[in-house]
Coordinates of C-alpha atoms and ligand atoms in Angstrom, one line a residue:
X736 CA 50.0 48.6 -38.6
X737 CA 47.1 50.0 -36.7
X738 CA 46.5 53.0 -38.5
X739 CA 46.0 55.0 -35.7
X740 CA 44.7 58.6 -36.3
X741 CA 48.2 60.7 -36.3
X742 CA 46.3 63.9 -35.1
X743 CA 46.2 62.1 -31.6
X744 CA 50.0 60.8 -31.1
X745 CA 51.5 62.1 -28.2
X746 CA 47.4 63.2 -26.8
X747 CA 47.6 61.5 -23.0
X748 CA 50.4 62.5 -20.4
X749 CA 53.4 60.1 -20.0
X750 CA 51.8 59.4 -16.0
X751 CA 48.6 57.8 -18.1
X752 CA 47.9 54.3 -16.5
X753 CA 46.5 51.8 -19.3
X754 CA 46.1 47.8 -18.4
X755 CA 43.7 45.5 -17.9
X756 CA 41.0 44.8 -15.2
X757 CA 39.6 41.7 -13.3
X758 CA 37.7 40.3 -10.2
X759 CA 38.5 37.6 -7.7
X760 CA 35.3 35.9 -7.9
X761 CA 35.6 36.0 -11.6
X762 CA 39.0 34.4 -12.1
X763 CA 40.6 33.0 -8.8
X764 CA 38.8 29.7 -8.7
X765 CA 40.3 27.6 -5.2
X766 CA 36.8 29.0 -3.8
X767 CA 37.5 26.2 -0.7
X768 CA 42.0 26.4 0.0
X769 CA 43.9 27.6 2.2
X770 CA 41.4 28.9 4.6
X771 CA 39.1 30.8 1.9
X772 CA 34.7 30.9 3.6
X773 CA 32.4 31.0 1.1
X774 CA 31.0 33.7 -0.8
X775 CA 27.8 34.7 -1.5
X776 CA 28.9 33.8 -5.3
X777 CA 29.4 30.4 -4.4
X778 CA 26.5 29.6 -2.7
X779 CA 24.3 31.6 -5.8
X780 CA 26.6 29.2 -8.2
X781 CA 26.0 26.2 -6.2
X782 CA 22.1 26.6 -5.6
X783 CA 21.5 25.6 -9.5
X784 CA 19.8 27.1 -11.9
X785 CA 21.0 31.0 -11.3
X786 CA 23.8 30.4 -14.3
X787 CA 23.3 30.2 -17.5
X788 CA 25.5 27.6 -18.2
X789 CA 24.9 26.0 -14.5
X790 CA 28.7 26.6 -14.0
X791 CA 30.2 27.8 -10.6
X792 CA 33.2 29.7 -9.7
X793 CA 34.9 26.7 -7.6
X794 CA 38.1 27.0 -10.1
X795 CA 36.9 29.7 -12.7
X796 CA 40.1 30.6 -14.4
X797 CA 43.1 29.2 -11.6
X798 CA 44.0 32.4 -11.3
X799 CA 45.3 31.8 -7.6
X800 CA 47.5 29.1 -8.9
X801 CA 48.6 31.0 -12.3
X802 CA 50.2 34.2 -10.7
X803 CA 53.3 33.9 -12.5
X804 CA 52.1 33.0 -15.9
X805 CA 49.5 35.9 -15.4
X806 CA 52.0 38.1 -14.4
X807 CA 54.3 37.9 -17.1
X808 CA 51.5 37.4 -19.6
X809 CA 50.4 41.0 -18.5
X810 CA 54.1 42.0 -19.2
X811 CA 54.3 40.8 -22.5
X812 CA 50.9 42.7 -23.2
X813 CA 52.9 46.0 -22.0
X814 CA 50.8 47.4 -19.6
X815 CA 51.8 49.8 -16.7
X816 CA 49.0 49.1 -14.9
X817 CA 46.5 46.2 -13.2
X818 CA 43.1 46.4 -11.4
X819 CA 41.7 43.1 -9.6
X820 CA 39.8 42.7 -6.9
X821 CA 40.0 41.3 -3.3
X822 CA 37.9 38.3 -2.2
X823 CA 36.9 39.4 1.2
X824 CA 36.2 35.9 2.5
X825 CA 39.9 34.8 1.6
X826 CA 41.2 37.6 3.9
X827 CA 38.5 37.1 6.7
X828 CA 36.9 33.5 5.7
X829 CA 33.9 34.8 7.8
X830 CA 33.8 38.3 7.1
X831 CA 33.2 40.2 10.6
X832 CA 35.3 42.3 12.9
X833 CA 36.2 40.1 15.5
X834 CA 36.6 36.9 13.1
X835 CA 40.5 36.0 12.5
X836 CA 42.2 37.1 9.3
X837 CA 43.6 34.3 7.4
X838 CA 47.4 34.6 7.0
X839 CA 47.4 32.5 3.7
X840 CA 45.2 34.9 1.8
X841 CA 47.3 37.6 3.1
X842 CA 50.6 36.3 1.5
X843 CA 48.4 35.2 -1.5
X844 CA 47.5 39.1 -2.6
X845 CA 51.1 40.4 -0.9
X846 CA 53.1 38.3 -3.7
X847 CA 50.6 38.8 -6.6
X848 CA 51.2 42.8 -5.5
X849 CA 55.1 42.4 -5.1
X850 CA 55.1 40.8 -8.4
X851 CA 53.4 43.2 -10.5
X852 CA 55.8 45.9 -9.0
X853 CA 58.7 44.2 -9.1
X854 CA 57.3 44.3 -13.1
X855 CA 56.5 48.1 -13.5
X856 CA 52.8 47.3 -13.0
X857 CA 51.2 49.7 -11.0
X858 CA 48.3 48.0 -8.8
X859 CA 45.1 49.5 -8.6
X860 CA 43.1 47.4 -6.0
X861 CA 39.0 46.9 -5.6
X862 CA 38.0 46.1 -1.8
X863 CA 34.2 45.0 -3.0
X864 CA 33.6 43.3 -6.5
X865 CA 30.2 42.1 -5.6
X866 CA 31.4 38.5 -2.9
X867 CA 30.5 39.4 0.0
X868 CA 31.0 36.6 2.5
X869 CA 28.2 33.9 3.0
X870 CA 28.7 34.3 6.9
X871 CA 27.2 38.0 7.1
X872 CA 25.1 37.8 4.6
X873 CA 23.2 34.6 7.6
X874 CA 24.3 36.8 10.1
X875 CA 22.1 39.6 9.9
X876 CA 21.1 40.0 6.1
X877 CA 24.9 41.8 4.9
X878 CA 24.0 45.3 3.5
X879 CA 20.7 44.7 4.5
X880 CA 21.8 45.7 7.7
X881 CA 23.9 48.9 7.6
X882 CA 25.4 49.5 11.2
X883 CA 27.0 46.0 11.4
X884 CA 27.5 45.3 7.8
X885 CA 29.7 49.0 8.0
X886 CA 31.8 48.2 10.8
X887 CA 32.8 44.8 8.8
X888 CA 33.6 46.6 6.4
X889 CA 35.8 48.9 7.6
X890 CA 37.7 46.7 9.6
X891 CA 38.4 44.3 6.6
X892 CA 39.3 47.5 4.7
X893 CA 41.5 48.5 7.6
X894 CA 43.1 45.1 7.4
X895 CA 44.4 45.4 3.6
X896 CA 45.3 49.1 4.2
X897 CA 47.6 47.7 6.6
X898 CA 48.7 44.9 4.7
X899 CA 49.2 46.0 1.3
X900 CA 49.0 49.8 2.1
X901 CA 52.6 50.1 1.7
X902 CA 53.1 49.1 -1.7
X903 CA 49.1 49.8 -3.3
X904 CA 48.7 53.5 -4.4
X905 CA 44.9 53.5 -5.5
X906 CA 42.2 52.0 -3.7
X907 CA 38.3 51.0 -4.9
X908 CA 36.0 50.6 -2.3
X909 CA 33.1 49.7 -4.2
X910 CA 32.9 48.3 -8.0
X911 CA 29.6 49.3 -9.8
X912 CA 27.5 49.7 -6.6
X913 CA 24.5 50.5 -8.6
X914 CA 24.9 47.0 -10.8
X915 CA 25.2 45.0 -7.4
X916 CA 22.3 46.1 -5.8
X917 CA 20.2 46.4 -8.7
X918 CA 21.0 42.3 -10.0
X919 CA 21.2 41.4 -6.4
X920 CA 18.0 42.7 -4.4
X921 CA 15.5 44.0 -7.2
X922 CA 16.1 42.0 -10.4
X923 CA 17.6 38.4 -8.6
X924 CA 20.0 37.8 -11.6
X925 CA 22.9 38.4 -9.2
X926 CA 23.6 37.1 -5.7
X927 CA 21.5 37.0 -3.4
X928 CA 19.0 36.8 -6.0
X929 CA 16.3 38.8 -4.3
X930 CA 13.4 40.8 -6.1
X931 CA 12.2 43.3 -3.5
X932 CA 10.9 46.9 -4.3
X933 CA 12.7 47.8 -1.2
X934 CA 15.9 46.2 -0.7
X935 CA 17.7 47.5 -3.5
X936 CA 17.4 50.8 -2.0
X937 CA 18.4 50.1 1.3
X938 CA 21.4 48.2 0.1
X939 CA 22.3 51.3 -2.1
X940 CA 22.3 53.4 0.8
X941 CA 24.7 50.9 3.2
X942 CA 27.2 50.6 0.3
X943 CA 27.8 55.0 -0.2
X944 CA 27.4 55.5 3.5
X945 CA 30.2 52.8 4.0
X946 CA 32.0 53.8 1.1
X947 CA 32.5 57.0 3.0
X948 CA 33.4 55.7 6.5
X949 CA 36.1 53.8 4.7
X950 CA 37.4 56.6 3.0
X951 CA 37.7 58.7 6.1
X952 CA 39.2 56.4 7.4
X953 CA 41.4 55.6 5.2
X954 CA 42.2 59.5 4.6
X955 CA 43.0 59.9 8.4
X956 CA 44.9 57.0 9.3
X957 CA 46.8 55.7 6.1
X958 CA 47.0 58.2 3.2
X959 CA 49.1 60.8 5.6
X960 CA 52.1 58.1 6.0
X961 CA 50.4 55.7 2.7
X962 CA 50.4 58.5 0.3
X963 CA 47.8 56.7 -1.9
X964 CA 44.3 57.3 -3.0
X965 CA 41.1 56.1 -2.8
X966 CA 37.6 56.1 -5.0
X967 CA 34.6 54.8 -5.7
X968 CA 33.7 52.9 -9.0
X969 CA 30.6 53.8 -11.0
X970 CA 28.8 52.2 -13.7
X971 CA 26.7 54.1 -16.5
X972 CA 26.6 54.2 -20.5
X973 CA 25.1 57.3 -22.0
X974 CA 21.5 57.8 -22.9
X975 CA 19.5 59.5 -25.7
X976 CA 15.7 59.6 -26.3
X977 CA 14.3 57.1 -28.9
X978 CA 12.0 60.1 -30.1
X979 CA 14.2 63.4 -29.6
X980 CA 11.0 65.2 -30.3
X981 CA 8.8 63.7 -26.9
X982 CA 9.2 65.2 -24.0
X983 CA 8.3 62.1 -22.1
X984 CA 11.0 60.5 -23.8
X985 CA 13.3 63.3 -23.1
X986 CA 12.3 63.2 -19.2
X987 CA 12.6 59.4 -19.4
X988 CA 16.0 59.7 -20.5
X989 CA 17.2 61.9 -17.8
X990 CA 15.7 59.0 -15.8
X991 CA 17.8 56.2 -16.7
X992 CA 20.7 58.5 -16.3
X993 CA 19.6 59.4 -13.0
X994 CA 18.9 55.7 -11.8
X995 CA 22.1 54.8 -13.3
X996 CA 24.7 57.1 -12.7
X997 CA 23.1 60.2 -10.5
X998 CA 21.9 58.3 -8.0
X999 CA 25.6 57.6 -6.5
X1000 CA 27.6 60.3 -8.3
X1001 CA 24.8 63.2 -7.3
X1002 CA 24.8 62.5 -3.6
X1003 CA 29.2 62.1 -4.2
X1004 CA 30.0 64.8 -6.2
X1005 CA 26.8 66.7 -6.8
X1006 CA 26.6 70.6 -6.3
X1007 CA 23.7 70.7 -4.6
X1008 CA 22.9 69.2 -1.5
X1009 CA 24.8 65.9 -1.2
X1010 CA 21.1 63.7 -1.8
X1011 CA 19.8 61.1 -4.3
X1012 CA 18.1 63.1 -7.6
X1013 CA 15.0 64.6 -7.3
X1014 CA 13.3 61.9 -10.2
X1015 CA 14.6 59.1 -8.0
X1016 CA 12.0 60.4 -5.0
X1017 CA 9.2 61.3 -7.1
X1018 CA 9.5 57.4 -7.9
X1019 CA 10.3 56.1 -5.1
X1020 CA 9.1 58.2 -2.3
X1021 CA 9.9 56.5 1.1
X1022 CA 11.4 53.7 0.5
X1023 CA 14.6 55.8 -0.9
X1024 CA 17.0 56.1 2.5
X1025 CA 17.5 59.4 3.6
X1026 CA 20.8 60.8 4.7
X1027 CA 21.8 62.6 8.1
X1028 CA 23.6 65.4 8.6
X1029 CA 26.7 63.5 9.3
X1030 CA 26.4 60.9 6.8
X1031 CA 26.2 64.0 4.4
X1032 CA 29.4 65.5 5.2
X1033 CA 31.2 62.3 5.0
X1034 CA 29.8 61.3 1.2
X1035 CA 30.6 64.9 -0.3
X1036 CA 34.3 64.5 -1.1
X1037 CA 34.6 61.5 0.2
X1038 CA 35.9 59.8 -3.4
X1039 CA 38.7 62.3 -4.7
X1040 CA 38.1 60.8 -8.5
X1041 CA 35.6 59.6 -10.7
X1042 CA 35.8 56.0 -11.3
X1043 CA 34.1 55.5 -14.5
X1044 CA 33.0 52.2 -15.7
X1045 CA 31.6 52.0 -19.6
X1046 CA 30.7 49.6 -22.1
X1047 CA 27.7 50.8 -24.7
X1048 CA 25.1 53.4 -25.0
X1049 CA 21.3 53.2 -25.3
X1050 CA 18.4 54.9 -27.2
X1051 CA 15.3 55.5 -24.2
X1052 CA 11.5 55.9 -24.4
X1053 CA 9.3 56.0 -21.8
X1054 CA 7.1 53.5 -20.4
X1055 CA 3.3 54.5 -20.2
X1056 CA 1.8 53.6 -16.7
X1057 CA 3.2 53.1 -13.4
X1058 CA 6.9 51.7 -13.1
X1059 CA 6.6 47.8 -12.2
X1060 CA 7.3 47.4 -8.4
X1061 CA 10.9 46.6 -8.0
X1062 CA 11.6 48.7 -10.9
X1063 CA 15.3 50.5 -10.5
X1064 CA 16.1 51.6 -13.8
X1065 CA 13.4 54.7 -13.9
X1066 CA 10.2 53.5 -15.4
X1067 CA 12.1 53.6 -19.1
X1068 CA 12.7 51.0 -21.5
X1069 CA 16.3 50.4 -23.7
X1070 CA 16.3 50.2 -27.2
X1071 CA 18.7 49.1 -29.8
X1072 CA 17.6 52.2 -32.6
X1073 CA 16.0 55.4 -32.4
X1074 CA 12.7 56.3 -34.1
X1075 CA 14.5 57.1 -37.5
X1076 CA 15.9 53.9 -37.4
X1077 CA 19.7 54.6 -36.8
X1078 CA 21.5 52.1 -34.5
X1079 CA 22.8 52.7 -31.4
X1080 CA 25.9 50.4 -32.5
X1081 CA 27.5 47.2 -34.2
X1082 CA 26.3 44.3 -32.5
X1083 CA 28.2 42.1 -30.1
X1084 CA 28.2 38.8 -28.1
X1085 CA 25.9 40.1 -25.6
X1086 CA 22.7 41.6 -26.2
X1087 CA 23.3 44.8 -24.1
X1088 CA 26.6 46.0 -25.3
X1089 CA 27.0 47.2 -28.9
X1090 CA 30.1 48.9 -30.2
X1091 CA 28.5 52.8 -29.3
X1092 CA 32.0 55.2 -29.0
X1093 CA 30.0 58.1 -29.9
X1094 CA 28.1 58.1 -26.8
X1095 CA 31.0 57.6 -24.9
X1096 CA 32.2 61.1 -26.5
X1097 CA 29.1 62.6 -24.7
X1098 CA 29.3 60.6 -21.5
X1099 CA 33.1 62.1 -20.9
X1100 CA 32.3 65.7 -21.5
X1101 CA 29.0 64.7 -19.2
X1102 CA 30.8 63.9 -16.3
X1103 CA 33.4 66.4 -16.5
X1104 CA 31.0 69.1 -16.5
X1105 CA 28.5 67.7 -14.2
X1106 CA 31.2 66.9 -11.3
X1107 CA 34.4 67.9 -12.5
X1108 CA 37.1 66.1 -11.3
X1109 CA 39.7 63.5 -12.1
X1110 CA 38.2 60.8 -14.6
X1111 CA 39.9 56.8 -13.6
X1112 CA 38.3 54.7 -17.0
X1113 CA 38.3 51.4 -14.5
X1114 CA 36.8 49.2 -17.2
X1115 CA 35.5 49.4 -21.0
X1116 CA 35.6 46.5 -23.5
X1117 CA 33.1 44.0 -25.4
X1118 CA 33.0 39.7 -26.0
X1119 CA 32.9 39.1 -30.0
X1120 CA 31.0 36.6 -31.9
X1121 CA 32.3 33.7 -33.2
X1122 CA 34.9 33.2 -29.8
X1123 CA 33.1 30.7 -28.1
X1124 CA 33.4 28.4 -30.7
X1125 CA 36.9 28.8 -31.3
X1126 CA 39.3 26.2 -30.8
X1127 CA 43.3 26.7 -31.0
X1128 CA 45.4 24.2 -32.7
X1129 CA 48.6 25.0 -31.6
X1130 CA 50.0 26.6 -28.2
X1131 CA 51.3 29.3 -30.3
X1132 CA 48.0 29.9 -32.1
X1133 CA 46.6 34.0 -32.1
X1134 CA 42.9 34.6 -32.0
X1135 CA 42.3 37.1 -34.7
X1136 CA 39.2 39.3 -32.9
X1137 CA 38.6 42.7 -35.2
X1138 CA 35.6 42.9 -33.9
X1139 CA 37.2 43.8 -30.5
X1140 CA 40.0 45.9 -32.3
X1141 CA 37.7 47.9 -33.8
X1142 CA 35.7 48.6 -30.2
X1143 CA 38.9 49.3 -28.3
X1144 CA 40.0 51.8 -31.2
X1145 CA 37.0 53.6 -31.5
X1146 CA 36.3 53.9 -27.8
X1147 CA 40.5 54.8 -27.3
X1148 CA 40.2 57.6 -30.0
X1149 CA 37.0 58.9 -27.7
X1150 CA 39.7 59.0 -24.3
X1151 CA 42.4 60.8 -26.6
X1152 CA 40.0 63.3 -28.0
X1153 CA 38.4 64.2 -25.0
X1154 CA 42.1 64.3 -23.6
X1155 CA 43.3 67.0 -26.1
X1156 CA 40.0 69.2 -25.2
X1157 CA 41.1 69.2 -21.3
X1158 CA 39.6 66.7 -19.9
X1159 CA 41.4 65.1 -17.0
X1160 CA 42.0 61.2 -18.0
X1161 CA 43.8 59.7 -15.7
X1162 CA 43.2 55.7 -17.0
X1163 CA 42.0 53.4 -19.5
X1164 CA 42.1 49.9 -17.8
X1165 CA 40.2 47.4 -19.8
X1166 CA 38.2 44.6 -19.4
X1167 CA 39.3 41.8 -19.2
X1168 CA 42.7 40.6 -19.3
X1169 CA 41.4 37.0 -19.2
X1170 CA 37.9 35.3 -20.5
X1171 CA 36.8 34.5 -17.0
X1172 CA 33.5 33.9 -15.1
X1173 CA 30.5 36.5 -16.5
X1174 CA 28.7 36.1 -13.5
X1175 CA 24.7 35.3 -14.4
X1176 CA 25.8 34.3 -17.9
X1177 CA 28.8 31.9 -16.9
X1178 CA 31.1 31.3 -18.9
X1179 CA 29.2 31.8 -22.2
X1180 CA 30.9 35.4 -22.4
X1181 CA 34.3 36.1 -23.5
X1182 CA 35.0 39.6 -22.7
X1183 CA 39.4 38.4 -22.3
X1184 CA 42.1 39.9 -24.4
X1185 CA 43.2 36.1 -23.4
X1186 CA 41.5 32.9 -24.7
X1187 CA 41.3 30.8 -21.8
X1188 CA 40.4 27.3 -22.8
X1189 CA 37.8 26.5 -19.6
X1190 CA 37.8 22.6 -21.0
X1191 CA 41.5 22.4 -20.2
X1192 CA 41.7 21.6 -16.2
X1193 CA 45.3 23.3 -16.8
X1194 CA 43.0 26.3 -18.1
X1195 CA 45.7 27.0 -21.1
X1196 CA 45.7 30.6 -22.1
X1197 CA 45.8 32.1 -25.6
X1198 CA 46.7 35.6 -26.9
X1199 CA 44.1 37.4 -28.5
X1200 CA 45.1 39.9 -31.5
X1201 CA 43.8 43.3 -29.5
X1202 CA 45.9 41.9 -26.4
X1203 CA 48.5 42.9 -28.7
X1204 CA 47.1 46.0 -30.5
X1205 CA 46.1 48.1 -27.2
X1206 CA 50.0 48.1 -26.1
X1207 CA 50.5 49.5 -29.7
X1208 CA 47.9 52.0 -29.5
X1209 CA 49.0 53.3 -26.1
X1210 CA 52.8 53.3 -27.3
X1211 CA 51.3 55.9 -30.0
X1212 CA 49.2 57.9 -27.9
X1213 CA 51.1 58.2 -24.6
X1214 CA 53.6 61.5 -24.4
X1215 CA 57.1 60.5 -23.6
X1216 CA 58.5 61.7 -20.6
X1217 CA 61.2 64.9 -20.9
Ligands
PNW691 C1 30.7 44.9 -15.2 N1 24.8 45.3 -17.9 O1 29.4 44.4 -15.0 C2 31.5 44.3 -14.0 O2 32.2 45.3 -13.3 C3 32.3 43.2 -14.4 O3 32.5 42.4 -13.3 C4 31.7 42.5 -15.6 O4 32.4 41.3 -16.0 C5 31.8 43.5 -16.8 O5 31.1 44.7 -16.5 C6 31.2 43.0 -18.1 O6 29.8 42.8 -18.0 C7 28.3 44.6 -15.8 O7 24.0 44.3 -18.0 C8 27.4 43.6 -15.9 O8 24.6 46.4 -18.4 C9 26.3 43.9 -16.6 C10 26.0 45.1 -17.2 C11 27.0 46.1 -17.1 C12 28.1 45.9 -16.4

């Protein structure tokens, strides 16, 4: 049984979406068939030594060949709803406006969308999940290079609306923009793998200001004869100060939340004047993009929910002395306890994340009163110890991971709470349905509620326990219809 607090039965509404997320770059593989250019992944992967386990993401999980068994595996699971990304460069192989669209790609997505419907999985689809293609990025630098990097964009964006508009109901323009151009242009753990002071900010500022073109777009042209939506994705965990009682802690930590989450979600959904936070240009100064009059009325409103990507929470002191040059995160540093000692959470696989649900309390009632509006959950989960070792013995084996039960429950109970105080929930979508590629760490993180055995060139999948246990939780928690 999953012993799952009775208080909250029947706490989110019978329209609630719950499923699983993933990205093309993470899990497609067949980076070279059927027409696919290059990514910027690809090239990163094939460069050497940028992955931790010097793998690529040539075949990754065989997604593109594994539609069916994915599909049904996600029906099995019980989920009414799936979020995976588009590889750009398999729609348009070489990314810009006037290149041709490449049909096979096309059909590729349209079945994988026909199938989940045709399965009472609702499709929620991300335009950008960090692979831009390899041709633009030569070209002129990608979103290095705002004016032609945006019309790209929009016409790639114009070409799924068109293509898959019919049948998709909720767009993503951008996952995590903050993550992309923070690993990409200031820290070099992510592709491109640049470390400039200046970049990072510049790239920012192309990826909101085309975020909004594409929404307009989108807003005049589809959604009247579409119906569907459209939003922005946004990374962030919560923050408190390692020494409650220091006030440079306590400015440090409204800091990192600024560098992390304010500095997209202010200019989007901010009261004020749609601009980046105030601590951000004390830092920075002139190297943070400004915006124009037009580019201002486009961003306010321009994402009608909050897309809220969350996996930990972190304890923050200040750094004394100047912020390092391509610093982006605020001039702070993360820390696993707090000056008395008590932990920011149980440990996981991965250094950063630790089981934390009781910031995520604060982080939900954070954004709801900061922007208020619709919250999408768009991803939320954790890898466990011990799963990279494990081997299965028999096709029908079941990974037991409490370790991920007990996240997933914690961080659940946190969504249903916040749900019965009024709160507007509208998703918990978790990641990932599959192990799959962990970008600058390879494929020595497991964050799947499926085992995938990466040895295996048939890339046999596994069921993992809290595969199971989420579908039971969300049979418990979500209202029937009447
Ligand atoms: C997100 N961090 O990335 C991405 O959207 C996914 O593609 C990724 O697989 C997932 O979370 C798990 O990491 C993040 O270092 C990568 O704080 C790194 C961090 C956070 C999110």
């Amino acid at each position: 049984s999953t012993e799952f607090d009775p208080t909250l039965e029947g706490s989110l509404p019978p329209d609630f979406h719950w499923g699983f997320a993933t990205a093309a770059a993470q899990i497609e593989g067949a980076w070279n068939r059927d027409g696919r250019g290059p990514s910027i992944w690809d090239t990163f992967c094939h460069s050497g030594g940028n992955i931790k386990d010097n793998t690529t993401v040539d075949d990754a999980c065989m997604s593109y060949d594994l539609i069916e068994e994915d599909v049904a595996r996600m029906k099995s699971y019980g989920i009414n709803a799936y979020r995976f990304s588009l590889s750009w460069s398999r729609i348009i192989p070489l990314g810009g406006k006037d290149d041709p669209v490449n049909e096979a790609g096309i059909a590729y997505y349209s079945k994988l969308v026909d199938r989940l419907l045709e399965n009472g999985i609702t499709p929620f689809l991300t335009l950008y999940h960090w692979d831009l293609p390899e041709s633009l990025y030569r070209r002129y630098g990608g979103m290095l290079n705002k004016a032609r990097y945006t019309l790209d964009f929009m016409r790639y964006a114009r070409v799924c609306f068109e293509s898959f508009g019919d049948r998709v109901k909720y767009w993503i323009t951008y996952n995590e923009p903050v993550l992309s151009a923070r690993a990409g242009y200031a820290e070099g753990r992510h592709a491109p793998g640049h470390t400039s002071a200046t970049e990072v900010w510049i790239v920012g500022h192309t990826e909101i200001v085309s975020h909004a073109r594409v929404c307009a777009m989108y807003k005049q042209e589809f959604q009247p004869t579409q119906k569907g939506h459209i939003m922005i994705t946004l990374s962030g965990d919560w923050c408190e100060p390692w020494d409650q009682d220091d006030p440079l802690d306590l400015e440090a930590t409204k800091r990192a939340m600024d560098f992390d989450i304010g500095w997209f979600a202010d200019p989007l959904y901010g009261k004020g004047e749609c601009d980046y936070p105030a601590s951000m240009r004390a830092q920075l100064g002139d190297r943070l993009p400004c915006f124009t009059a037009e580019e201002q009325r486009l961003i306010r409103g321009s994402s009608e929910f909050y897309g809220m990507n969350s996996y930990t929470s972190h304890f923050i002191k200040h750094r004394d002395g100047p912020p390092e040059e391509n610093d982006a995160k605020g001039n702070i540093v993360r820390m696993d306890t707090n000056k008395d000692g008590k932990e920011r959470g149980t440990e996981s696989d991965t250094p950063w994340l630790r089981t934390a649900p009781w910031g995520w309390a604060k982080l939900l009632r954070w954004i709801w009163d900061r922007y208020q509006l619709p919250i999408y959950i768009t991803e939320n989960g954790t890898t466990a110890k011990g799963e990279l070792g494990w081997r299965p013995n028999s096709n029908d084996d079941i990974l037991e991971d409490p370790h991920r039960i007990d996240y997933y429950k914690s961080y659940v109970a946190e969504v249903a709470k916040a749900s019965q105080e009024g709160i507007v929930i509208k998703s918990y979508l978790a990641w990932s349905l599959l192990d799959n590629f962990e970008w600058a760490l390879g494929y020595t993180a497991r964050f799947g509620v499926t085992w995938v055995d990466f040895e295996d060139p048939k890339r046999t999948r596994y069921t993992k326990r809290s595969a199971l246990f989420l579908g039971e939780i969300f049979r418990h928690l979500i209202a029937q219809k009447r």
